[in-house]
Amino acid sequence: MDGELGSFDPSIPDEGPSPSGWLGDMDGNQDQEGGDSFDPNIPEEGPSAPPPGWLEDIDGYQGHKGGPEDDEPLYPPPPAYNPQPEVNRSTSVPTIRVPSISEDVARDALLRFVESKWKYSSKPARNLTFKDLKPITVYRYRLETYTETRTSAWQLEPYNGQAVDGPQYGASPPPWDIPVSPPQMYCNRVEKIRVPHSSFVKVCHKCHGCGRTRCGGCFGRGMKRCSFCHGNGRARKKRCTSCHGRGRRRCVSCRGDGYKTCSVCHGAQKLLHFIQLTVTWKNNVSCFIPDRQPNFPDRKFEKVSGDPFFIDENVLVYPIHGFPDQEICDVSAKLINDHLYRFTSTSRILQQVHTYLLTLSGLLGLRKFIKRAELFRK
């Protein structure tokens, strides 16, 4: 039963799984763990994140609770970074020419549709007589707002003598004064940057600068009482096969050492803390399709790219007027105002573009034919 901390006895078995139905060490009695001595200088595990007041305040970056898992404070851009919209300004739309569809074009479209469906017969499409051909046109409005958002959070890494860019070299620049090269327009991307002059070194909060922490599985002793024989060395009047009669087993958590290398500083004993700025570029898209065809599901329109006939792009775009569909004009004004309200309070608007697409131009008679096409399967 004797043994010093850290010594390795190959005759002592490793800790195995507890047999089903046994409670094992649930009573938490440390005095029966095998009587091994442990090093009191090895501390218990501290908190995974720095406690309140542990980190220094960096001017312009207050509000962090500390630790990389903390919620990242959001920094709205200064008013000068977002352009102000002009009052009562609108955009005129050029004259729209809807392509006409003849009976020959309609029949050809039907034949191509039927050929793509192996269960359908092409005979009705070839012999079909057009009696009720009503033109239908469906437009789609698309608004894109490209934004830039900046947040920050404390980060840490083991300190192994690397350079420390601390406050002694100057004040940290405000979040929106740090230069960052944006990606190609309308491309989503996230970039992380270390804030200048925000770094400093502190003793590891988890191991208190020891580089290792006491094992919580064996309370630093390296051995655990056998859960099968409860430390007696015998089970069912026979020598315990789990611990070979010794009444204890080597802790598998620490491999018998009684301690573990600190999971935060990885044994370095010190940590380098710094503020990390996260810059997020995102293309925010809103689309609208008038619900004019109740028998034609909207999800079908979403799969169609459409033919853009008008594109307006600028830092800020403005609602349209003169479009033949007034509902599209109203939606344009609503979505533009909604994007301004949502994004200017938290992000910087870099560019906007709204597009008007001709999603569907066809004949009502074709749609009715397609609905009845399954009656003529091969």
PDB file of N, CA and C in Angstrom, residues 25-99:
ATOM      1  N   ASP A  25     -16.470   4.685  -6.011  1.00  0.00           N
ATOM      2  CA  ASP A  25     -15.962   5.750  -5.150  1.00  0.00           C
ATOM      3  C   ASP A  25     -16.963   6.874  -4.992  1.00  0.00           C
ATOM      4  N   MET A  26     -18.248   6.606  -5.015  1.00  0.00           N
ATOM      5  CA  MET A  26     -19.227   7.673  -4.973  1.00  0.00           C
ATOM      6  C   MET A  26     -19.300   8.324  -3.607  1.00  0.00           C
ATOM      7  N   ASP A  27     -18.747   7.672  -2.544  1.00  0.00           N
ATOM      8  CA  ASP A  27     -18.813   8.306  -1.230  1.00  0.00           C
ATOM      9  C   ASP A  27     -17.798   9.408  -1.081  1.00  0.00           C
ATOM     10  N   GLY A  28     -16.811   9.516  -1.980  1.00  0.00           N
ATOM     11  CA  GLY A  28     -15.843  10.605  -1.959  1.00  0.00           C
ATOM     12  C   GLY A  28     -14.896  10.525  -0.779  1.00  0.00           C
ATOM     13  N   ASN A  29     -14.690   9.389  -0.147  1.00  0.00           N
ATOM     14  CA  ASN A  29     -13.809   9.253   1.000  1.00  0.00           C
ATOM     15  C   ASN A  29     -12.376   9.212   0.519  1.00  0.00           C
ATOM     16  N   GLN A  30     -11.654  10.314   0.726  1.00  0.00           N
ATOM     17  CA  GLN A  30     -10.294  10.411   0.215  1.00  0.00           C
ATOM     18  C   GLN A  30      -9.314   9.596   1.055  1.00  0.00           C
ATOM     19  N   ASP A  31      -9.683   9.327   2.302  1.00  0.00           N
ATOM     20  CA  ASP A  31      -8.745   8.622   3.167  1.00  0.00           C
ATOM     21  C   ASP A  31      -8.574   7.170   2.752  1.00  0.00           C
ATOM     22  N   GLN A  32      -9.494   6.654   1.918  1.00  0.00           N
ATOM     23  CA  GLN A  32      -9.403   5.272   1.499  1.00  0.00           C
ATOM     24  C   GLN A  32      -8.904   5.134   0.076  1.00  0.00           C
ATOM     25  N   GLU A  33      -8.343   6.180  -0.464  1.00  0.00           N
ATOM     26  CA  GLU A  33      -7.891   6.115  -1.848  1.00  0.00           C
ATOM     27  C   GLU A  33      -6.581   5.364  -1.990  1.00  0.00           C
ATOM     28  N   GLY A  34      -6.033   4.933  -0.875  1.00  0.00           N
ATOM     29  CA  GLY A  34      -4.809   4.160  -0.973  1.00  0.00           C
ATOM     30  C   GLY A  34      -3.739   4.679  -0.050  1.00  0.00           C
ATOM     31  N   GLY A  35      -3.992   5.831   0.623  1.00  0.00           N
ATOM     32  CA  GLY A  35      -3.052   6.332   1.591  1.00  0.00           C
ATOM     33  C   GLY A  35      -1.820   6.947   1.009  1.00  0.00           C
ATOM     34  N   ASP A  36      -1.760   7.205  -0.288  1.00  0.00           N
ATOM     35  CA  ASP A  36      -0.569   7.773  -0.896  1.00  0.00           C
ATOM     36  C   ASP A  36      -0.456   9.240  -0.542  1.00  0.00           C
ATOM     37  N   SER A  37       0.739   9.717  -0.352  1.00  0.00           N
ATOM     38  CA  SER A  37       0.977  11.135  -0.089  1.00  0.00           C
ATOM     39  C   SER A  37       0.906  11.891  -1.404  1.00  0.00           C
ATOM     40  N   PHE A  38       0.589  13.185  -1.309  1.00  0.00           N
ATOM     41  CA  PHE A  38       0.532  14.010  -2.505  1.00  0.00           C
ATOM     42  C   PHE A  38       1.247  15.317  -2.223  1.00  0.00           C
ATOM     43  N   ASP A  39       1.616  16.003  -3.288  1.00  0.00           N
ATOM     44  CA  ASP A  39       2.366  17.248  -3.172  1.00  0.00           C
ATOM     45  C   ASP A  39       1.396  18.397  -2.928  1.00  0.00           C
ATOM     46  N   PRO A  40       1.414  19.008  -1.745  1.00  0.00           N
ATOM     47  CA  PRO A  40       0.478  20.108  -1.471  1.00  0.00           C
ATOM     48  C   PRO A  40       0.802  21.372  -2.257  1.00  0.00           C
ATOM     49  N   ASN A  41       1.983  21.426  -2.847  1.00  0.00           N
ATOM     50  CA  ASN A  41       2.356  22.616  -3.616  1.00  0.00           C
ATOM     51  C   ASN A  41       1.697  22.658  -4.993  1.00  0.00           C
ATOM     52  N   ILE A  42       1.152  21.537  -5.421  1.00  0.00           N
ATOM     53  CA  ILE A  42       0.443  21.515  -6.705  1.00  0.00           C
ATOM     54  C   ILE A  42      -0.998  21.953  -6.460  1.00  0.00           C
ATOM     55  N   PRO A  43      -1.423  23.059  -7.045  1.00  0.00           N
ATOM     56  CA  PRO A  43      -2.760  23.596  -6.737  1.00  0.00           C
ATOM     57  C   PRO A  43      -3.867  22.837  -7.459  1.00  0.00           C
ATOM     58  N   GLU A  44      -5.061  22.997  -6.934  1.00  0.00           N
ATOM     59  CA  GLU A  44      -6.229  22.492  -7.640  1.00  0.00           C
ATOM     60  C   GLU A  44      -6.501  23.364  -8.863  1.00  0.00           C
ATOM     61  N   GLU A  45      -7.300  22.842  -9.788  1.00  0.00           N
ATOM     62  CA  GLU A  45      -7.615  23.591 -10.997  1.00  0.00           C
ATOM     63  C   GLU A  45      -8.390  24.854 -10.666  1.00  0.00           C
ATOM     64  N   GLY A  46      -7.949  25.957 -11.258  1.00  0.00           N
ATOM     65  CA  GLY A  46      -8.668  27.210 -11.114  1.00  0.00           C
ATOM     66  C   GLY A  46      -9.720  27.363 -12.195  1.00  0.00           C
ATOM     67  N   PRO A  47     -10.323  28.534 -12.304  1.00  0.00           N
ATOM     68  CA  PRO A  47     -11.357  28.753 -13.328  1.00  0.00           C
ATOM     69  C   PRO A  47     -10.766  28.706 -14.728  1.00  0.00           C
ATOM     70  N   SER A  48     -11.578  28.273 -15.685  1.00  0.00           N
ATOM     71  CA  SER A  48     -11.108  28.192 -17.066  1.00  0.00           C
ATOM     72  C   SER A  48     -10.938  29.569 -17.689  1.00  0.00           C
ATOM     73  N   ALA A  49     -11.711  30.557 -17.223  1.00  0.00           N
ATOM     74  CA  ALA A  49     -11.607  31.930 -17.723  1.00  0.00           C
ATOM     75  C   ALA A  49     -11.060  32.823 -16.617  1.00  0.00           C
ATOM     76  N   PRO A  50     -10.349  33.885 -16.964  1.00  0.00           N
ATOM     77  CA  PRO A  50      -9.830  34.794 -15.942  1.00  0.00           C
ATOM     78  C   PRO A  50     -10.959  35.356 -15.090  1.00  0.00           C
ATOM     79  N   PRO A  51     -10.782  35.422 -13.760  1.00  0.00           N
ATOM     80  CA  PRO A  51     -11.837  35.965 -12.895  1.00  0.00           C
ATOM     81  C   PRO A  51     -11.995  37.466 -13.101  1.00  0.00           C
ATOM     82  N   PRO A  52     -13.105  38.043 -12.639  1.00  0.00           N
ATOM     83  CA  PRO A  52     -13.313  39.496 -12.781  1.00  0.00           C
ATOM     84  C   PRO A  52     -12.182  40.288 -12.142  1.00  0.00           C
ATOM     85  N   GLY A  53     -11.726  41.310 -12.851  1.00  0.00           N
ATOM     86  CA  GLY A  53     -10.638  42.149 -12.365  1.00  0.00           C
ATOM     87  C   GLY A  53      -9.250  41.620 -12.655  1.00  0.00           C
ATOM     88  N   TRP A  54      -9.175  40.434 -13.250  1.00  0.00           N
ATOM     89  CA  TRP A  54      -7.867  39.829 -13.528  1.00  0.00           C
ATOM     90  C   TRP A  54      -7.162  40.537 -14.685  1.00  0.00           C
ATOM     91  N   LEU A  55      -7.935  40.961 -15.685  1.00  0.00           N
ATOM     92  CA  LEU A  55      -7.367  41.588 -16.871  1.00  0.00           C
ATOM     93  C   LEU A  55      -7.386  43.106 -16.744  1.00  0.00           C
ATOM     94  N   GLU A  56      -6.459  43.725 -17.411  1.00  0.00           N
ATOM     95  CA  GLU A  56      -6.358  45.174 -17.375  1.00  0.00           C
ATOM     96  C   GLU A  56      -7.369  45.812 -18.328  1.00  0.00           C
ATOM     97  N   ASP A  57      -7.740  47.050 -18.012  1.00  0.00           N
ATOM     98  CA  ASP A  57      -8.642  47.802 -18.885  1.00  0.00           C
ATOM     99  C   ASP A  57      -7.838  48.491 -19.980  1.00  0.00           C
ATOM    100  N   ILE A  58      -8.283  48.316 -21.203  1.00  0.00           N
ATOM    101  CA  ILE A  58      -7.680  48.978 -22.355  1.00  0.00           C
ATOM    102  C   ILE A  58      -8.639  50.070 -22.815  1.00  0.00           C
ATOM    103  N   ASP A  59      -8.151  51.289 -22.882  1.00  0.00           N
ATOM    104  CA  ASP A  59      -9.001  52.422 -23.240  1.00  0.00           C
ATOM    105  C   ASP A  59      -9.654  52.196 -24.607  1.00  0.00           C
ATOM    106  N   GLY A  60     -10.973  52.350 -24.643  1.00  0.00           N
ATOM    107  CA  GLY A  60     -11.723  52.152 -25.873  1.00  0.00           C
ATOM    108  C   GLY A  60     -12.250  50.746 -26.051  1.00  0.00           C
ATOM    109  N   TYR A  61     -11.871  49.828 -25.159  1.00  0.00           N
ATOM    110  CA  TYR A  61     -12.311  48.437 -25.271  1.00  0.00           C
ATOM    111  C   TYR A  61     -12.878  47.929 -23.946  1.00  0.00           C
ATOM    112  N   GLN A  62     -13.468  48.814 -23.178  1.00  0.00           N
ATOM    113  CA  GLN A  62     -14.098  48.396 -21.944  1.00  0.00           C
ATOM    114  C   GLN A  62     -15.366  47.605 -22.244  1.00  0.00           C
ATOM    115  N   GLY A  63     -15.800  46.867 -21.252  1.00  0.00           N
ATOM    116  CA  GLY A  63     -17.030  46.096 -21.411  1.00  0.00           C
ATOM    117  C   GLY A  63     -16.802  44.610 -21.537  1.00  0.00           C
ATOM    118  N   HIS A  64     -15.533  44.168 -21.605  1.00  0.00           N
ATOM    119  CA  HIS A  64     -15.266  42.737 -21.654  1.00  0.00           C
ATOM    120  C   HIS A  64     -15.338  42.159 -20.245  1.00  0.00           C
ATOM    121  N   LYS A  65     -15.970  40.997 -20.123  1.00  0.00           N
ATOM    122  CA  LYS A  65     -16.010  40.307 -18.844  1.00  0.00           C
ATOM    123  C   LYS A  65     -14.745  39.492 -18.614  1.00  0.00           C
ATOM    124  N   GLY A  66     -14.019  39.242 -19.684  1.00  0.00           N
ATOM    125  CA  GLY A  66     -12.787  38.470 -19.573  1.00  0.00           C
ATOM    126  C   GLY A  66     -12.948  37.070 -20.094  1.00  0.00           C
ATOM    127  N   GLY A  67     -11.929  36.601 -20.824  1.00  0.00           N
ATOM    128  CA  GLY A  67     -11.969  35.240 -21.343  1.00  0.00           C
ATOM    129  C   GLY A  67     -12.429  35.178 -22.774  1.00  0.00           C
ATOM    130  N   PRO A  68     -11.842  34.253 -23.563  1.00  0.00           N
ATOM    131  CA  PRO A  68     -12.189  34.141 -24.980  1.00  0.00           C
ATOM    132  C   PRO A  68     -13.610  33.682 -25.229  1.00  0.00           C
ATOM    133  N   GLU A  69     -14.273  33.091 -24.223  1.00  0.00           N
ATOM    134  CA  GLU A  69     -15.634  32.609 -24.418  1.00  0.00           C
ATOM    135  C   GLU A  69     -16.667  33.673 -24.089  1.00  0.00           C
ATOM    136  N   ASP A  70     -16.210  34.852 -23.704  1.00  0.00           N
ATOM    137  CA  ASP A  70     -17.131  35.932 -23.362  1.00  0.00           C
ATOM    138  C   ASP A  70     -17.833  36.450 -24.612  1.00  0.00           C
ATOM    139  N   ASP A  71     -19.045  36.982 -24.431  1.00  0.00           N
ATOM    140  CA  ASP A  71     -19.750  37.606 -25.545  1.00  0.00           C
ATOM    141  C   ASP A  71     -18.937  38.782 -26.065  1.00  0.00           C
ATOM    142  N   GLU A  72     -18.783  38.857 -27.374  1.00  0.00           N
ATOM    143  CA  GLU A  72     -17.967  39.898 -27.969  1.00  0.00           C
ATOM    144  C   GLU A  72     -18.745  41.205 -28.039  1.00  0.00           C
ATOM    145  N   PRO A  73     -18.233  42.279 -27.418  1.00  0.00           N
ATOM    146  CA  PRO A  73     -18.915  43.572 -27.532  1.00  0.00           C
ATOM    147  C   PRO A  73     -18.955  44.045 -28.978  1.00  0.00           C
ATOM    148  N   LEU A  74     -20.064  44.648 -29.346  1.00  0.00           N
ATOM    149  CA  LEU A  74     -20.264  45.148 -30.700  1.00  0.00           C
ATOM    150  C   LEU A  74     -19.997  46.639 -30.709  1.00  0.00           C
ATOM    151  N   TYR A  75     -19.209  47.100 -31.682  1.00  0.00           N
ATOM    152  CA  TYR A  75     -18.864  48.513 -31.776  1.00  0.00           C
ATOM    153  C   TYR A  75     -19.553  49.125 -32.988  1.00  0.00           C
ATOM    154  N   PRO A  76     -20.599  49.917 -32.768  1.00  0.00           N
ATOM    155  CA  PRO A  76     -21.233  50.600 -33.902  1.00  0.00           C
ATOM    156  C   PRO A  76     -20.247  51.568 -34.548  1.00  0.00           C
ATOM    157  N   PRO A  77     -20.299  51.731 -35.852  1.00  0.00           N
ATOM    158  CA  PRO A  77     -19.364  52.651 -36.519  1.00  0.00           C
ATOM    159  C   PRO A  77     -19.684  54.098 -36.171  1.00  0.00           C
ATOM    160  N   PRO A  78     -18.694  54.972 -36.175  1.00  0.00           N
ATOM    161  CA  PRO A  78     -18.963  56.399 -35.979  1.00  0.00           C
ATOM    162  C   PRO A  78     -19.925  56.909 -37.043  1.00  0.00           C
ATOM    163  N   PRO A  79     -20.708  57.938 -36.728  1.00  0.00           N
ATOM    164  CA  PRO A  79     -21.704  58.442 -37.692  1.00  0.00           C
ATOM    165  C   PRO A  79     -21.111  58.790 -39.050  1.00  0.00           C
ATOM    166  N   ALA A  80     -19.853  59.267 -39.067  1.00  0.00           N
ATOM    167  CA  ALA A  80     -19.253  59.674 -40.340  1.00  0.00           C
ATOM    168  C   ALA A  80     -18.980  58.490 -41.265  1.00  0.00           C
ATOM    169  N   TYR A  81     -18.983  57.268 -40.713  1.00  0.00           N
ATOM    170  CA  TYR A  81     -18.670  56.101 -41.529  1.00  0.00           C
ATOM    171  C   TYR A  81     -19.855  55.640 -42.373  1.00  0.00           C
ATOM    172  N   ASN A  82     -21.059  56.030 -42.007  1.00  0.00           N
ATOM    173  CA  ASN A  82     -22.244  55.635 -42.762  1.00  0.00           C
ATOM    174  C   ASN A  82     -22.828  56.839 -43.481  1.00  0.00           C
ATOM    175  N   PRO A  83     -23.057  56.748 -44.789  1.00  0.00           N
ATOM    176  CA  PRO A  83     -23.636  57.872 -45.533  1.00  0.00           C
ATOM    177  C   PRO A  83     -25.081  58.119 -45.115  1.00  0.00           C
ATOM    178  N   GLN A  84     -25.499  59.365 -45.210  1.00  0.00           N
ATOM    179  CA  GLN A  84     -26.864  59.727 -44.868  1.00  0.00           C
ATOM    180  C   GLN A  84     -27.728  59.735 -46.130  1.00  0.00           C
ATOM    181  N   PRO A  85     -28.882  59.087 -46.084  1.00  0.00           N
ATOM    182  CA  PRO A  85     -29.743  59.051 -47.279  1.00  0.00           C
ATOM    183  C   PRO A  85     -30.358  60.414 -47.569  1.00  0.00           C
ATOM    184  N   GLU A  86     -30.540  60.703 -48.841  1.00  0.00           N
ATOM    185  CA  GLU A  86     -31.186  61.944 -49.254  1.00  0.00           C
ATOM    186  C   GLU A  86     -32.703  61.817 -49.128  1.00  0.00           C
ATOM    187  N   VAL A  87     -33.321  62.893 -48.680  1.00  0.00           N
ATOM    188  CA  VAL A  87     -34.763  62.875 -48.441  1.00  0.00           C
ATOM    189  C   VAL A  87     -35.513  62.965 -49.773  1.00  0.00           C
ATOM    190  N   ASN A  88     -36.570  62.159 -49.871  1.00  0.00           N
ATOM    191  CA  ASN A  88     -37.483  62.182 -51.032  1.00  0.00           C
ATOM    192  C   ASN A  88     -36.784  61.904 -52.362  1.00  0.00           C
ATOM    193  N   ARG A  89     -35.702  61.170 -52.313  1.00  0.00           N
ATOM    194  CA  ARG A  89     -35.032  60.811 -53.557  1.00  0.00           C
ATOM    195  C   ARG A  89     -35.520  59.443 -54.013  1.00  0.00           C
ATOM    196  N   SER A  90     -35.667  59.280 -55.321  1.00  0.00           N
ATOM    197  CA  SER A  90     -36.114  58.006 -55.876  1.00  0.00           C
ATOM    198  C   SER A  90     -35.357  57.722 -57.160  1.00  0.00           C
ATOM    199  N   THR A  91     -35.555  56.534 -57.691  1.00  0.00           N
ATOM    200  CA  THR A  91     -34.887  56.094 -58.910  1.00  0.00           C
ATOM    201  C   THR A  91     -35.936  55.705 -59.942  1.00  0.00           C
ATOM    202  N   SER A  92     -35.785  56.229 -61.141  1.00  0.00           N
ATOM    203  CA  SER A  92     -36.728  55.889 -62.210  1.00  0.00           C
ATOM    204  C   SER A  92     -36.274  54.628 -62.924  1.00  0.00           C
ATOM    205  N   VAL A  93     -37.231  53.862 -63.377  1.00  0.00           N
ATOM    206  CA  VAL A  93     -36.965  52.603 -64.060  1.00  0.00           C
ATOM    207  C   VAL A  93     -37.227  52.783 -65.546  1.00  0.00           C
ATOM    208  N   PRO A  94     -36.338  52.290 -66.405  1.00  0.00           N
ATOM    209  CA  PRO A  94     -36.562  52.424 -67.851  1.00  0.00           C
ATOM    210  C   PRO A  94     -37.785  51.644 -68.304  1.00  0.00           C
ATOM    211  N   THR A  95     -38.206  51.919 -69.514  1.00  0.00           N
ATOM    212  CA  THR A  95     -39.372  51.244 -70.084  1.00  0.00           C
ATOM    213  C   THR A  95     -39.120  49.739 -70.178  1.00  0.00           C
ATOM    214  N   ILE A  96     -40.093  48.983 -69.757  1.00  0.00           N
ATOM    215  CA  ILE A  96     -39.966  47.529 -69.717  1.00  0.00           C
ATOM    216  C   ILE A  96     -40.680  46.917 -70.910  1.00  0.00           C
ATOM    217  N   ARG A  97     -39.981  46.071 -71.599  1.00  0.00           N
ATOM    218  CA  ARG A  97     -40.558  45.371 -72.746  1.00  0.00           C
ATOM    219  C   ARG A  97     -40.650  43.887 -72.423  1.00  0.00           C
ATOM    220  N   VAL A  98     -41.876  43.437 -72.271  1.00  0.00           N
ATOM    221  CA  VAL A  98     -42.086  42.027 -71.957  1.00  0.00           C
ATOM    222  C   VAL A  98     -42.069  41.216 -73.245  1.00  0.00           C
ATOM    223  N   PRO A  99     -41.240  40.214 -73.366  1.00  0.00           N
ATOM    224  CA  PRO A  99     -41.177  39.418 -74.599  1.00  0.00           C
ATOM    225  C   PRO A  99     -42.486  38.679 -74.854  1.00  0.00           C
TER     226      PRO A  99
END
